[in-house]
Coordinates of C-alpha atoms in Angstrom, one line a residue:
Chain A
X1040 CA 27.2 30.7 20.8
X1041 CA 27.0 27.6 18.7
X1042 CA 28.3 27.7 15.3
X1043 CA 25.1 26.4 13.7
X1044 CA 21.6 27.0 15.3
X1045 CA 18.9 24.7 14.8
X1046 CA 15.3 24.9 16.5
X1047 CA 14.9 21.6 18.1
X1048 CA 11.0 21.6 17.8
X1049 CA 9.2 19.4 18.3
X1050 CA 7.2 20.5 14.8
X1051 CA 3.8 18.8 14.5
X1052 CA 1.9 19.4 11.1
X1053 CA -1.2 17.6 9.3
X1054 CA -0.4 15.6 6.3
X1055 CA -0.1 17.3 3.1
X1056 CA 1.2 20.7 4.6
X1057 CA 4.3 22.1 3.4
X1058 CA 7.1 21.9 6.0
X1059 CA 10.0 24.6 6.8
X1060 CA 12.8 23.7 8.6
X1061 CA 15.9 26.2 9.2
X1062 CA 19.1 26.6 10.4
X1063 CA 21.7 29.9 10.9
X1064 CA 25.2 29.7 11.2
X1065 CA 27.6 32.3 12.0
X1066 CA 30.8 31.0 10.3
X1067 CA 31.3 32.8 6.8
X1068 CA 33.6 30.3 5.7
X1069 CA 31.1 27.4 5.2
X1070 CA 29.9 26.5 1.6
X1071 CA 29.2 22.9 1.9
X1072 CA 25.5 22.5 3.1
X1073 CA 23.4 19.2 3.7
X1074 CA 20.5 18.1 5.3
X1075 CA 20.1 14.7 7.0
X1076 CA 17.3 12.4 8.0
X1077 CA 17.2 10.6 11.0
X1078 CA 14.3 8.0 11.9
X1079 CA 14.4 7.1 15.5
X1080 CA 17.0 4.6 16.9
X1081 CA 18.7 4.9 13.2
X1082 CA 21.6 6.6 12.0
X1083 CA 21.5 9.9 10.1
X1084 CA 21.2 9.8 6.2
X1085 CA 22.2 12.2 3.7
X1086 CA 18.8 13.9 2.4
X1087 CA 20.2 17.1 0.6
X1088 CA 23.5 18.4 -0.5
X1089 CA 24.1 21.9 -1.9
X1090 CA 27.2 23.6 -2.5
X1091 CA 27.3 27.7 -2.0
X1092 CA 24.2 29.4 -2.3
X1093 CA 21.0 28.9 -4.2
X1094 CA 18.3 26.3 -4.4
X1095 CA 18.4 22.6 -5.1
X1096 CA 15.2 20.2 -5.6
X1097 CA 14.6 16.7 -5.3
X1098 CA 11.4 15.3 -5.4
X1099 CA 9.3 16.9 -2.5
X1100 CA 12.4 18.4 -1.0
X1101 CA 13.9 21.7 -1.8
X1102 CA 16.9 23.1 0.0
X1103 CA 17.5 26.8 -0.2
X1104 CA 20.8 28.6 0.8
X1105 CA 21.3 32.1 1.6
X1106 CA 25.0 32.8 2.3
X1107 CA 24.2 36.4 2.8
X1108 CA 22.0 36.1 5.7
X1109 CA 23.9 32.9 6.6
X1110 CA 20.5 30.7 6.8
X1111 CA 19.6 27.6 5.4
X1112 CA 16.0 25.8 4.7
X1113 CA 14.6 22.8 3.6
X1114 CA 11.1 22.6 2.4
X1115 CA 9.3 19.3 2.3
X1116 CA 5.9 19.3 0.1
X1117 CA 2.9 17.4 0.5
X1118 CA 4.2 15.8 3.6
X1119 CA 3.7 12.1 4.5
X1120 CA 3.7 10.3 7.7
X1121 CA 6.9 8.6 6.7
X1122 CA 8.6 11.8 6.6
X1123 CA 8.3 11.9 10.4
X1124 CA 12.0 12.0 11.9
X1125 CA 14.5 14.4 13.1
X1126 CA 16.2 16.4 10.5
X1127 CA 19.6 17.9 11.2
X1128 CA 21.5 20.4 9.4
X1129 CA 24.9 20.2 8.6
X1130 CA 27.8 22.2 6.8
X1131 CA 31.5 22.6 6.1
X1132 CA 34.0 24.9 4.7
X1133 CA 36.0 22.5 3.0
X1134 CA 34.5 19.7 1.0
X1135 CA 32.3 18.2 3.5
X1136 CA 35.1 17.4 5.8
X1137 CA 34.4 17.7 9.1
X1138 CA 30.8 18.6 8.9
X1139 CA 29.3 21.1 11.8
X1140 CA 25.7 19.7 12.9
X1141 CA 22.8 21.5 13.8
X1142 CA 21.1 20.2 16.9
X1143 CA 18.5 18.7 14.9
X1144 CA 14.6 19.3 14.4
X1145 CA 12.2 16.6 15.5
X1146 CA 9.2 16.4 12.9
X1147 CA 5.7 14.7 13.4
X1148 CA 3.5 14.5 10.4
X1149 CA 0.1 13.5 11.3
X1150 CA -2.3 11.7 9.2
Chain B
X355 CA 26.5 -3.5 0.1
X356 CA 26.8 -3.1 3.9
X357 CA 28.0 0.6 3.7
X358 CA 29.2 1.4 7.5
X359 CA 29.0 -1.6 10.4
X360 CA 29.1 -0.9 14.0
X361 CA 29.4 -3.5 16.4
X362 CA 28.1 -4.0 19.1
X363 CA 24.6 -2.4 18.9
X364 CA 24.0 -2.2 22.7
X365 CA 26.4 -2.3 25.6
X366 CA 26.0 -1.7 29.3
X367 CA 29.2 -1.2 31.2
X368 CA 29.7 -0.6 34.9
X369 CA 31.7 2.5 36.0
X370 CA 35.5 1.8 35.3
X371 CA 35.2 -0.7 32.9
X372 CA 36.6 -0.5 29.4
X373 CA 35.5 -1.4 26.2
X374 CA 36.1 -0.8 22.1
X375 CA 33.4 0.2 19.7
X376 CA 34.3 -1.6 16.4
X377 CA 33.5 0.4 12.8
X378 CA 34.3 -1.0 9.4
X379 CA 33.2 0.6 6.0
X380 CA 33.0 -0.8 2.5
X381 CA 33.0 2.1 0.2
X382 CA 36.5 2.9 0.1
X383 CA 36.4 6.2 1.9
X384 CA 39.5 7.9 3.0
X385 CA 37.7 9.8 6.1
X386 CA 36.1 8.3 9.2
X387 CA 34.7 9.7 12.2
X388 CA 33.0 8.8 15.7
X389 CA 30.0 11.1 17.0
X390 CA 28.0 10.7 20.1
X391 CA 24.5 11.8 20.3
X392 CA 22.7 13.1 23.5
X393 CA 19.3 14.6 23.8
X394 CA 19.5 18.3 23.4
X395 CA 23.2 18.3 22.5
X396 CA 23.1 16.9 18.8
X397 CA 26.1 15.1 17.0
X398 CA 29.3 15.9 18.6
X399 CA 32.6 15.0 16.9
X400 CA 34.9 12.7 19.4
X401 CA 37.5 11.9 16.9
X402 CA 38.1 11.5 13.2
X403 CA 40.8 10.2 10.9
X404 CA 41.1 12.0 7.4
X405 CA 43.4 9.0 6.0
X406 CA 44.4 5.8 6.8
X407 CA 47.5 6.3 9.4
X408 CA 46.3 10.0 10.6
X409 CA 43.9 10.8 13.6
X410 CA 42.8 13.8 15.4
X411 CA 40.9 15.1 18.2
X412 CA 37.2 16.9 17.8
X413 CA 35.1 18.1 20.0
X414 CA 35.0 15.9 22.9
X415 CA 38.0 13.5 22.9
X416 CA 38.5 13.4 26.9
X417 CA 38.0 9.7 27.7
X418 CA 38.2 8.4 24.5
X419 CA 41.1 6.7 22.3
X420 CA 40.9 5.7 18.6
X421 CA 42.8 3.4 16.2
X422 CA 42.8 3.6 12.3
X423 CA 43.4 -0.1 12.0
X424 CA 43.8 0.2 8.2
X425 CA 41.3 2.0 5.5
X426 CA 38.2 0.1 6.5
X427 CA 38.3 0.1 10.2
X428 CA 38.4 2.8 13.0
X429 CA 37.9 2.0 16.5
X430 CA 36.9 3.9 19.4
X431 CA 38.1 2.6 23.2
X432 CA 36.7 3.7 26.3
X433 CA 39.7 2.7 29.0
X434 CA 37.5 3.7 31.9
X435 CA 33.8 4.3 31.4
X436 CA 32.1 6.7 33.1
X437 CA 28.5 7.4 33.4
X438 CA 28.7 10.6 31.5
X439 CA 29.8 8.6 28.7
X440 CA 26.4 6.9 28.5
X441 CA 25.2 8.2 24.9
X442 CA 24.5 6.8 21.5
X443 CA 27.6 6.5 19.4
X444 CA 27.8 7.0 15.6
X445 CA 30.4 5.9 13.3
X446 CA 30.8 7.4 9.7
X447 CA 32.8 7.4 6.5
X448 CA 33.4 9.9 3.8
X449 CA 35.0 10.8 0.5
X450 CA 34.1 14.1 0.5
X451 CA 30.5 13.9 -0.9
X452 CA 28.8 13.7 2.5
X453 CA 29.0 11.2 5.6
X454 CA 27.4 7.8 5.5
X455 CA 26.5 6.8 9.1
X456 CA 26.4 3.4 10.9
X457 CA 23.2 2.2 12.7
X458 CA 24.9 3.4 16.1
X459 CA 26.0 1.9 19.5
X460 CA 23.9 2.3 22.5
X461 CA 26.0 2.5 25.2
X462 CA 25.0 2.7 29.1
X463 CA 27.2 3.1 32.0
X464 CA 25.9 2.4 35.4

């Protein structure tokens, strides 16, 4: 069993929809949670960074962490075609060192 | 502000050939990493360097060696390339607030 599980998709939604992306994990020591966005043929870029449980909002993006359920989510509101990318969750136990990545979910926003 | 620079961007090797992938960062980060990314496998850690002068194995180190040349540079060497090493390789650096990735090297071993 992988430490971090993420549905690879693909996920296809119409423009303007609310998108929900999720990851589950098994290591209860994880405290730092991140979401990366990766466009085709590019390197991943950091999108959201949260510590411990709770919500964090940045523009159209909201990251949620539920440590009791070992479950994290990324919500994208008013999705745009430019949001089409692969989204990877990542987490670590200690100060973002040695991140463990999910497999990534491929998302397409259709105009 | 270049961030993390990887060279080369593309490479084709024959089985048994050797090569070194170069990585340099200009953000004064202490930690540097090498990952490979394969379809359906996500990002897998090959080697990392928590600080200048130290290196450690990650999840898939077999067939690779690394050198942390100085604080800026972290190279990955394939001594005898195999078709199983066909992949996209990413270098990353961190100071504890998340990773900054390079744009990757696409390596094909034939």
